[in-house]
CSV table of C-alpha atoms and ligand atoms in Angstrom, one decimal:
chain,number,residue,atom,x,y,z
A,88,MET,CA,31.7,7.6,20.6
A,89,VAL,CA,32.0,9.5,17.3
A,90,ALA,CA,30.7,7.5,14.5
A,91,SER,CA,31.6,8.2,10.9
A,92,VAL,CA,28.6,10.0,9.5
A,93,SER,CA,27.1,9.0,6.2
A,94,LYS,CA,26.3,11.9,4.0
A,95,CYS,CA,23.5,12.8,1.6
A,96,ARG,CA,24.5,12.3,-2.0
A,97,VAL,CA,23.1,15.7,-3.0
A,98,CYS,CA,24.0,18.1,-0.2
A,99,LYS,CA,26.5,16.2,1.9
A,100,GLN,CA,24.5,16.8,5.1
A,101,PRO,CA,24.1,13.7,7.4
A,102,ALA,CA,21.9,11.1,5.6
A,103,VAL,CA,18.8,9.5,7.2
A,104,ILE,CA,18.3,6.6,4.7
A,105,ASP,CA,20.3,4.5,2.4
A,106,LEU,CA,18.7,3.4,-0.9
A,107,PRO,CA,20.8,0.6,-2.4
A,108,ARG,CA,18.8,0.7,-5.7
A,109,HIS,CA,19.9,4.3,-6.2
A,110,ASN,CA,23.3,3.4,-4.8
A,111,ALA,CA,23.1,6.4,-2.6
A,112,LYS,CA,22.1,7.8,0.8
A,113,PHE,CA,19.9,10.8,1.3
A,114,CYS,CA,19.1,13.4,4.0
A,115,ALA,CA,15.5,14.0,4.9
A,116,GLU,CA,14.9,16.8,2.5
A,117,HIS,CA,16.5,15.0,-0.5
A,118,LEU,CA,14.6,11.8,0.3
A,119,LEU,CA,11.4,13.9,0.1
A,120,GLU,CA,12.6,15.4,-3.1
A,121,LEU,CA,13.3,12.0,-4.6
A,122,CYS,CA,9.7,10.8,-3.7
A,123,ARG,CA,8.2,13.9,-5.2
A,124,ARG,CA,10.2,13.4,-8.4
A,125,GLN,CA,9.3,9.7,-8.7
A,126,VAL,CA,5.6,10.5,-8.2
A,127,THR,CA,5.6,13.4,-10.7
A,128,LYS,CA,7.4,11.1,-13.2
A,129,ALA,CA,4.8,8.4,-12.8
A,130,ILE,CA,1.9,10.8,-13.2
A,131,GLU,CA,3.4,12.3,-16.4
A,132,GLN,CA,4.9,9.1,-17.8
A,133,PHE,CA,1.6,7.2,-17.6
A,134,ALA,CA,-0.7,10.3,-18.2
A,135,MET,CA,-2.5,9.5,-14.9
A,136,PHE,CA,-4.5,12.8,-14.5
A,137,ARG,CA,-4.3,16.5,-15.1
A,138,SER,CA,-4.0,19.2,-12.5
A,139,GLU,CA,-7.6,20.4,-12.9
A,140,GLU,CA,-9.1,16.9,-12.4
A,141,ARG,CA,-10.7,16.1,-9.0
A,142,ILE,CA,-9.1,13.0,-7.5
A,143,LEU,CA,-10.6,10.5,-5.0
A,144,VAL,CA,-8.0,8.7,-2.9
A,145,ALA,CA,-8.7,5.2,-1.5
A,146,VAL,CA,-7.5,5.8,2.1
A,147,SER,CA,-6.9,2.9,4.5
A,148,GLY,CA,-5.0,4.7,7.2
A,149,GLY,CA,-1.8,2.8,6.3
A,150,LYS,CA,1.4,4.3,5.1
A,151,ASP,CA,0.8,4.1,1.3
A,152,SER,CA,-2.6,5.7,1.1
A,153,LEU,CA,-1.6,8.5,3.5
A,154,ALA,CA,1.6,9.1,1.6
A,155,VAL,CA,0.0,9.2,-1.8
A,156,TRP,CA,-2.7,11.6,-0.5
A,157,ASP,CA,-0.1,13.8,1.1
A,158,LEU,CA,2.1,13.8,-2.0
A,159,LEU,CA,-0.8,14.7,-4.3
A,160,ILE,CA,-1.8,17.6,-2.1
A,161,GLU,CA,1.9,18.8,-1.9
A,162,LEU,CA,2.1,18.6,-5.7
A,163,GLY,CA,-0.9,20.8,-6.0
A,164,TYR,CA,-3.6,18.4,-6.9
A,165,GLN,CA,-7.2,18.5,-5.6
A,166,ALA,CA,-7.7,15.2,-3.8
A,167,ASP,CA,-10.4,14.0,-1.4
A,168,GLY,CA,-10.2,10.7,0.5
A,169,LEU,CA,-12.6,7.8,1.1
A,170,TYR,CA,-12.2,5.5,4.0
A,171,VAL,CA,-14.2,2.2,4.0
A,172,GLY,CA,-14.8,0.8,7.5
A,173,LEU,CA,-14.3,-3.0,7.0
A,174,GLY,CA,-15.2,-4.1,10.5
A,175,ILE,CA,-12.0,-6.0,11.1
A,176,GLY,CA,-12.1,-5.5,14.9
A,177,GLU,CA,-9.6,-3.2,16.5
A,178,TYR,CA,-7.5,-3.0,13.4
A,179,SER,CA,-10.3,-1.2,11.5
A,180,ASP,CA,-11.1,1.1,14.5
A,181,VAL,CA,-7.5,2.2,14.7
A,182,SER,CA,-7.0,2.5,11.0
A,183,GLY,CA,-10.1,4.8,10.7
A,184,GLN,CA,-8.7,7.0,13.5
A,185,TYR,CA,-5.4,7.5,11.6
A,186,ALA,CA,-7.2,8.3,8.4
A,187,GLN,CA,-9.5,10.8,10.2
A,188,ALA,CA,-6.6,12.4,12.2
A,189,PHE,CA,-4.6,12.9,9.0
A,190,ALA,CA,-7.5,14.5,7.2
A,191,GLU,CA,-8.3,16.8,10.1
A,192,ARG,CA,-4.8,18.0,10.6
A,193,ARG,CA,-4.4,18.9,7.0
A,194,GLY,CA,-7.9,20.3,6.6
A,195,LEU,CA,-8.7,17.7,3.9
A,196,HIS,CA,-12.1,16.1,3.1
A,197,LEU,CA,-12.5,12.5,4.0
A,198,HIS,CA,-15.6,10.6,2.9
A,199,ARG,CA,-16.5,7.6,5.0
A,200,VAL,CA,-18.5,4.4,4.3
A,201,ASP,CA,-19.1,1.8,6.9
A,202,LEU,CA,-19.8,-1.8,5.7
A,203,ARG,CA,-21.7,-2.8,8.8
A,204,ASP,CA,-23.7,0.3,9.2
A,205,GLN,CA,-24.6,0.9,5.6
A,206,TYR,CA,-24.5,-2.6,4.1
A,207,GLY,CA,-25.2,-4.9,7.0
A,208,TYR,CA,-22.0,-6.9,7.1
A,209,ASP,CA,-18.3,-6.8,7.8
A,210,ILE,CA,-15.3,-8.6,6.3
A,211,PRO,CA,-14.8,-11.4,9.0
A,212,THR,CA,-18.5,-12.2,8.5
A,213,ALA,CA,-18.2,-12.1,4.7
A,214,ALA,CA,-15.2,-14.4,4.8
A,215,ARG,CA,-17.2,-17.0,6.8
A,216,ALA,CA,-20.4,-16.5,4.8
A,217,THR,CA,-18.7,-16.8,1.4
A,218,ARG,CA,-16.3,-19.5,2.6
A,219,ARG,CA,-13.5,-17.7,0.8
A,220,VAL,CA,-10.3,-16.1,2.0
A,221,PRO,CA,-11.0,-12.7,3.7
A,222,CYS,CA,-9.0,-10.7,1.2
A,223,SER,CA,-11.3,-12.0,-1.6
A,224,ALA,CA,-14.5,-10.6,-0.1
A,225,CYS,CA,-12.6,-7.5,1.1
A,226,GLY,CA,-11.2,-6.7,-2.4
A,227,THR,CA,-14.6,-7.2,-4.0
A,228,SER,CA,-16.2,-4.9,-1.4
A,229,LYS,CA,-13.6,-2.2,-1.6
A,230,ARG,CA,-13.4,-2.1,-5.4
A,231,HIS,CA,-17.1,-1.7,-5.7
A,232,LEU,CA,-17.5,1.0,-3.0
A,233,PHE,CA,-14.5,3.0,-4.3
A,234,ASP,CA,-15.7,2.8,-7.9
A,235,ARG,CA,-19.2,3.8,-6.9
A,236,ALA,CA,-18.1,6.7,-4.7
A,237,ALA,CA,-15.8,8.1,-7.4
A,238,LEU,CA,-18.7,8.0,-10.0
A,239,ASP,CA,-21.3,9.3,-7.6
A,240,GLY,CA,-19.0,12.1,-6.3
A,241,GLY,CA,-18.0,13.2,-9.8
A,242,TYR,CA,-14.4,12.2,-9.5
A,243,PRO,CA,-13.0,11.2,-12.9
A,244,VAL,CA,-10.1,9.3,-11.3
A,245,LEU,CA,-9.6,7.0,-8.4
A,246,VAL,CA,-6.1,6.8,-6.9
A,247,THR,CA,-4.8,3.9,-4.8
A,248,GLY,CA,-1.6,3.7,-2.7
A,249,HIS,CA,-0.2,0.6,-4.5
A,250,ASN,CA,3.6,0.9,-4.5
A,251,LEU,CA,6.4,-0.7,-6.5
A,252,ASP,CA,6.5,-3.7,-4.1
A,253,ASP,CA,2.8,-4.3,-4.4
A,254,GLU,CA,2.9,-4.2,-8.2
A,255,ALA,CA,6.0,-6.3,-8.4
A,256,ALA,CA,4.5,-8.9,-6.1
A,257,VAL,CA,1.3,-9.1,-8.1
A,258,LEU,CA,3.3,-9.3,-11.3
A,259,PHE,CA,5.4,-12.1,-9.9
A,260,GLY,CA,2.3,-14.1,-9.0
A,261,ASN,CA,0.7,-13.5,-12.4
A,262,THR,CA,3.9,-14.5,-14.1
A,263,LEU,CA,4.4,-17.6,-12.1
A,264,ARG,CA,0.9,-18.7,-13.4
A,265,TRP,CA,1.3,-17.0,-16.8
A,266,ASP,CA,-2.1,-15.5,-16.2
A,267,VAL,CA,-2.3,-13.6,-19.4
A,268,PRO,CA,-5.6,-11.8,-18.8
A,269,TYR,CA,-4.4,-10.4,-15.5
A,270,LEU,CA,-1.0,-9.6,-16.9
A,271,ALA,CA,-2.6,-7.7,-19.7
A,272,ARG,CA,-4.5,-5.5,-17.3
A,273,GLN,CA,-1.7,-4.9,-14.8
A,274,LEU,CA,-1.0,-1.2,-15.7
A,275,PRO,CA,-0.2,1.9,-13.6
A,276,VAL,CA,-3.3,3.5,-15.0
A,277,LEU,CA,-6.5,2.0,-16.4
A,278,GLY,CA,-8.8,4.1,-18.4
A,279,ALA,CA,-12.4,4.7,-17.4
A,280,ARG,CA,-15.0,2.4,-18.8
A,281,PRO,CA,-18.8,2.7,-18.5
A,282,GLY,CA,-19.5,2.2,-14.8
A,283,PHE,CA,-15.8,2.5,-13.8
A,284,PRO,CA,-13.7,5.5,-13.1
A,285,ARG,CA,-10.1,5.8,-14.3
A,286,LYS,CA,-7.7,4.2,-11.8
A,287,ALA,CA,-4.2,5.3,-11.2
A,288,LYS,CA,-1.3,4.2,-9.0
A,289,PRO,CA,1.1,7.2,-8.5
A,290,LEU,CA,3.3,5.3,-6.1
A,291,CYS,CA,4.2,2.6,-8.6
A,292,ARG,CA,7.8,4.0,-8.9
A,293,LEU,CA,8.4,4.0,-5.1
A,294,THR,CA,9.2,1.0,-2.9
A,295,GLU,CA,7.4,0.5,0.4
A,296,ARG,CA,10.5,1.4,2.3
A,297,GLU,CA,10.5,4.7,0.5
A,298,THR,CA,6.7,5.4,1.1
A,299,ALA,CA,7.2,4.5,4.8
A,300,ALA,CA,10.2,6.8,5.0
A,301,TRP,CA,8.1,9.6,3.5
A,302,CYS,CA,5.6,9.2,6.3
A,303,ILE,CA,8.2,9.1,9.0
A,304,VAL,CA,10.0,12.1,7.8
A,305,ARG,CA,6.8,14.0,7.2
A,306,GLY,CA,5.6,13.2,10.7
A,307,ILE,CA,2.5,11.2,9.4
A,308,ASP,CA,1.2,8.8,12.0
A,309,TYR,CA,-0.2,5.7,10.3
A,310,GLN,CA,-1.4,2.2,11.1
A,311,VAL,CA,1.8,0.2,11.4
A,312,GLU,CA,0.2,-3.0,12.6
A,313,GLU,CA,-0.8,-5.4,9.8
A,314,CYS,CA,-4.4,-6.4,9.1
A,315,PRO,CA,-4.8,-9.6,11.1
A,316,MET,CA,-6.3,-11.3,8.1
A,317,ALA,CA,-3.2,-10.8,5.9
A,318,ALA,CA,-1.1,-13.2,7.9
A,319,GLY,CA,0.5,-15.9,5.8
A,320,ASN,CA,-1.0,-14.8,2.5
A,321,ARG,CA,0.7,-15.4,-0.8
A,322,HIS,CA,1.2,-11.8,-1.5
A,323,LEU,CA,3.5,-11.5,1.5
A,324,ALA,CA,5.5,-14.6,0.4
A,325,TYR,CA,6.0,-13.1,-3.1
A,326,LYS,CA,7.3,-9.9,-1.5
A,327,ALA,CA,9.7,-11.7,0.7
A,328,ALA,CA,11.0,-13.7,-2.3
A,329,LEU,CA,11.5,-10.5,-4.3
A,330,ASN,CA,13.2,-8.8,-1.4
A,331,GLY,CA,15.6,-11.7,-1.1
A,332,VAL,CA,16.7,-11.1,-4.7
A,333,GLU,CA,16.7,-7.3,-4.2
A,334,GLU,CA,19.2,-7.6,-1.3
A,335,ASP,CA,21.7,-9.3,-3.5
A,336,SER,CA,20.9,-7.3,-6.6
A,337,PRO,CA,19.5,-3.9,-5.8
A,338,GLY,CA,17.2,-2.4,-8.4
A,339,THR,CA,15.7,-5.8,-9.5
A,340,LYS,CA,12.2,-5.1,-8.3
A,341,ALA,CA,12.1,-1.8,-10.2
A,342,ALA,CA,13.5,-3.4,-13.3
A,343,PHE,CA,11.1,-6.3,-13.1
A,344,TYR,CA,8.0,-4.1,-12.8
A,345,LEU,CA,8.9,-1.0,-14.8
A,346,ASN,CA,10.4,-2.9,-17.7
A,347,PHE,CA,7.3,-5.1,-17.8
A,348,VAL,CA,5.2,-2.0,-18.1
A,349,GLU,CA,7.4,-0.5,-20.7
A,350,ARG,CA,8.3,-3.5,-22.8
A,351,MET,CA,5.9,-6.3,-22.2
A,352,ALA,CA,2.6,-4.6,-21.5
A,353,PRO,CA,2.4,-3.2,-25.0
A,354,LEU,CA,2.8,-6.7,-26.5
A,355,LEU,CA,-0.2,-7.8,-24.4
A,356,ALA,CA,-2.4,-5.0,-25.5
A,357,GLY,CA,-4.3,-7.2,-27.9
A,358,GLN,CA,-5.2,-9.5,-24.9
A,359,ARG,CA,-7.0,-6.7,-23.1
A,360,ALA,CA,-10.4,-7.9,-24.0
A,361,GLU,CA,-12.1,-4.5,-23.6
A,362,SER,CA,-15.0,-6.0,-21.7
A,363,ALA,CA,-17.2,-8.9,-22.6
A,364,GLU,CA,-20.7,-7.6,-22.8
A,365,LEU,CA,-21.4,-6.0,-19.4
A,366,GLY,CA,-24.9,-5.7,-18.3
A,367,GLU,CA,-26.3,-3.9,-15.2
A,368,CYS,CA,-26.6,-5.5,-11.8
A,369,GLN,CA,-30.3,-6.0,-11.1
A,370,ARG,CA,-29.7,-4.9,-7.5
A,371,CYS,CA,-27.4,-2.0,-7.7
A,372,GLY,CA,-26.9,-1.1,-11.3
A,373,ALA,CA,-23.1,-1.7,-11.3
A,374,PRO,CA,-21.6,-3.3,-14.4
A,375,THR,CA,-21.6,-7.1,-14.3
A,376,THR,CA,-21.4,-10.1,-16.6
A,377,GLY,CA,-24.1,-11.8,-14.7
A,378,GLU,CA,-27.5,-10.7,-13.4
A,379,VAL,CA,-26.2,-9.8,-9.9
A,380,CYS,CA,-22.8,-8.3,-9.4
A,381,ALA,CA,-20.0,-9.8,-7.3
A,382,PHE,CA,-20.5,-7.2,-4.6
A,383,CYS,CA,-24.2,-7.7,-4.2
A,384,ARG,CA,-23.7,-11.5,-4.0
A,385,VAL,CA,-21.1,-11.0,-1.2
A,386,ARG,CA,-23.4,-8.5,0.5
A,387,GLU,CA,-26.5,-10.7,0.3
A,388,ARG,CA,-24.8,-13.8,1.7
A,389,SER,CA,-22.9,-11.9,4.4
A,390,ALA,CA,-25.8,-9.7,5.6
A,391,ALA,CA,-27.9,-12.9,6.1
A,392,HIS,CA,-25.2,-14.5,8.2
A,393,ALA,CA,-24.9,-13.9,12.0
A,394,PRO,CA,-22.0,-11.5,12.7
A,395,VAL,CA,-18.6,-13.3,13.1
A,396,PRO,CA,-16.0,-11.5,15.3
A,397,VAL,CA,-12.6,-11.4,13.8
A,398,GLU,CA,-11.0,-13.3,16.7
A,399,LEU,CA,-13.3,-16.2,16.0
A,400,LEU,CA,-12.2,-16.4,12.4
A,401,LEU,CA,-8.5,-16.1,13.3
A,402,GLY,CA,-8.8,-18.8,15.9
A,403,SER,CA,-10.4,-21.3,13.5
A,404,LYS,CA,-8.3,-20.8,10.4
A,405,ARG,CA,-5.0,-19.0,9.9
A,406,ARG,CA,-5.2,-18.6,6.2
A,407,ALA,CA,-5.8,-15.7,3.9
A,408,GLY,CA,-5.7,-14.8,0.2
B,201,MET,CA,19.4,-0.3,24.5
B,202,ARG,CA,15.7,-0.7,24.2
B,203,VAL,CA,14.4,-1.8,20.8
B,204,LEU,CA,10.7,-1.7,19.9
B,205,LEU,CA,9.6,-4.3,17.3
B,206,ARG,CA,6.2,-4.3,15.6
B,207,ASN,CA,3.7,-6.9,14.3
B,208,PRO,CA,3.2,-7.8,17.0
B,209,ARG,CA,4.3,-4.9,19.1
B,210,ARG,CA,7.0,-5.9,21.6
B,211,GLU,CA,10.3,-4.7,23.2
B,212,VAL,CA,13.7,-6.4,23.4
B,213,GLU,CA,16.9,-5.3,25.2
B,214,LEU,CA,20.0,-5.5,22.9
B,215,ALA,CA,23.6,-4.5,23.3
B,216,GLY,CA,24.4,-1.1,21.8
B,217,GLY,CA,27.6,0.2,20.3
B,218,ARG,CA,26.9,-1.6,17.0
B,219,PRO,CA,25.8,-0.4,13.6
B,220,VAL,CA,22.1,-0.7,12.4
B,221,ARG,CA,23.1,-3.3,9.9
B,222,THR,CA,24.5,-5.6,12.5
B,223,VAL,CA,21.5,-5.2,14.8
B,224,LEU,CA,19.1,-6.0,11.9
B,225,ALA,CA,21.2,-9.1,11.0
B,226,GLU,CA,21.1,-10.3,14.6
B,227,LEU,CA,17.3,-10.0,14.6
B,228,GLY,CA,17.2,-11.9,11.3
B,229,LEU,CA,15.4,-9.0,9.6
B,230,ALA,CA,15.8,-8.0,6.0
B,231,ARG,CA,17.0,-4.5,5.3
B,232,GLU,CA,14.8,-4.0,2.4
B,233,ALA,CA,11.7,-4.7,4.6
B,234,HIS,CA,12.6,-2.4,7.5
B,235,LEU,CA,13.4,1.1,8.6
B,236,VAL,CA,15.2,2.0,11.8
B,237,ILE,CA,14.2,5.0,13.9
B,238,ARG,CA,16.5,6.2,16.6
B,239,ASN,CA,15.2,8.7,19.2
B,240,GLY,CA,12.5,9.7,16.7
B,241,THR,CA,14.7,10.1,13.6
B,242,LEU,CA,15.4,7.7,10.7
B,243,VAL,CA,18.9,6.4,10.6
B,244,VAL,CA,21.1,4.8,7.9
B,245,ASP,CA,22.6,1.4,7.9
B,246,ASP,CA,26.0,2.2,9.2
B,247,ALA,CA,24.8,4.5,12.0
B,248,VAL,CA,26.0,3.2,15.4
B,249,LEU,CA,23.3,2.6,17.9
B,250,ASP,CA,24.2,3.5,21.5
B,251,ASP,CA,23.2,1.9,24.8
B,252,GLY,CA,21.1,4.9,25.7
B,253,ASP,CA,19.2,5.1,22.4
B,254,VAL,CA,15.5,4.3,22.1
B,255,VAL,CA,15.2,2.4,18.9
B,256,GLU,CA,12.3,1.2,16.8
B,257,VAL,CA,12.6,-1.3,14.0
B,258,ARG,CA,9.7,-0.7,11.8
B,259,PRO,CA,8.6,-3.2,9.2
B,260,VAL,CA,7.4,-1.6,6.0
B,261,ILE,CA,5.8,-4.5,4.2
B,262,SER,CA,2.0,-4.5,3.9
B,263,GLY,CA,0.0,-7.6,3.2
B,264,GLY,CA,-3.2,-6.6,1.5
B,265,THR,CA,-3.8,-6.4,-2.2
C,1380,SF4,S1,-5.3,-7.8,4.3
C,1380,SF4,FE1,-7.0,-8.7,3.1
C,1380,SF4,S2,-8.7,-8.6,4.6
C,1380,SF4,FE2,-7.1,-7.2,5.4
C,1380,SF4,S3,-7.6,-5.2,4.6
C,1380,SF4,FE3,-6.2,-6.1,3.2
C,1380,SF4,S4,-7.5,-7.1,1.6
C,1380,SF4,FE4,-8.8,-6.7,3.4
C,1381,ZN,ZN1,20.6,16.3,1.2
C,1382,ZN,ZN1,-24.8,-5.1,-7.5
């Protein structure tokens, strides 16, 4: 059977992807071109970093973190990775293998931190010990370790793989609650403060479908399976709701997020309380409003708790942040 | 044709000779949340999948924050 072949908007070769928000289809090469252009635009538009700055990439082994690392290297930046072993059963083992394999194949430097080996706990145990949703202890742990590694390693900027869908979903949640302090801080780049590196999200102009397509076309193997603790979380529900609108009205997600950044975020600048007095954590020295930082509180409670295998946690409670 | 689905990983057998768009709709999957890979290569919405094809429908939505 000879099917009519859809053609690339740019070169008229057979297309591999249709991107309704651009009202166009693209071949593999021009899809990559579009991704490079959007990332370059994000870096320049938001003054994320300069070419001589060393970058630390938070690497999970999933599509976004490997795509952003790959893109930065392709665009000529100096970027090392950091993988944090979260101890979420087989999911973490496999994720770590994807991150390692990618770094080895490209000859890139990947730092590794293991929560269980180095801090005496893992995320399933932390979820049980703190009686909070797993993503809460997980986010606290990752933020602390990535910040610390960037500062200790002399990296002025920490890059994460947050994409347009991630940012739009968080913005949607913050908007539904009119959470002004969070809205005020939801920017593609956050400047360094004492104890914190600058943080940048170069994929904020690319959808997840586009970052996944980047990986597939580039032949990057990544962890496709979801973290078992993400099941049913609110973030996923927000993404599904936004995708429902997007299907009827392509471009809505990009307009929602990028217009927020351009038009609304400046109006909220006055609400960005540039830190209530931050002292130093008595345990680790990290900036904190209390005596002991959030990370050390999670670590102390979790390390004192008997290890909880992930299966046990999932069996007892199917809920996450 | 054999169709690999993910999260959780499983395989289903579906009738070929239909475009990607129709197969996604039959599976009840949103286009914005999936990519379709045929015999190792990404394919567009209106590509017709054949009975002999090995197809993967890959979800692209991640849940963490
Ligand atoms: S889904 Fe939640 S628990 Fe799993 S890796 Fe992401 S933040 Fe951590
Ligand atoms: Zn082309
Ligand atoms: Zn501390």
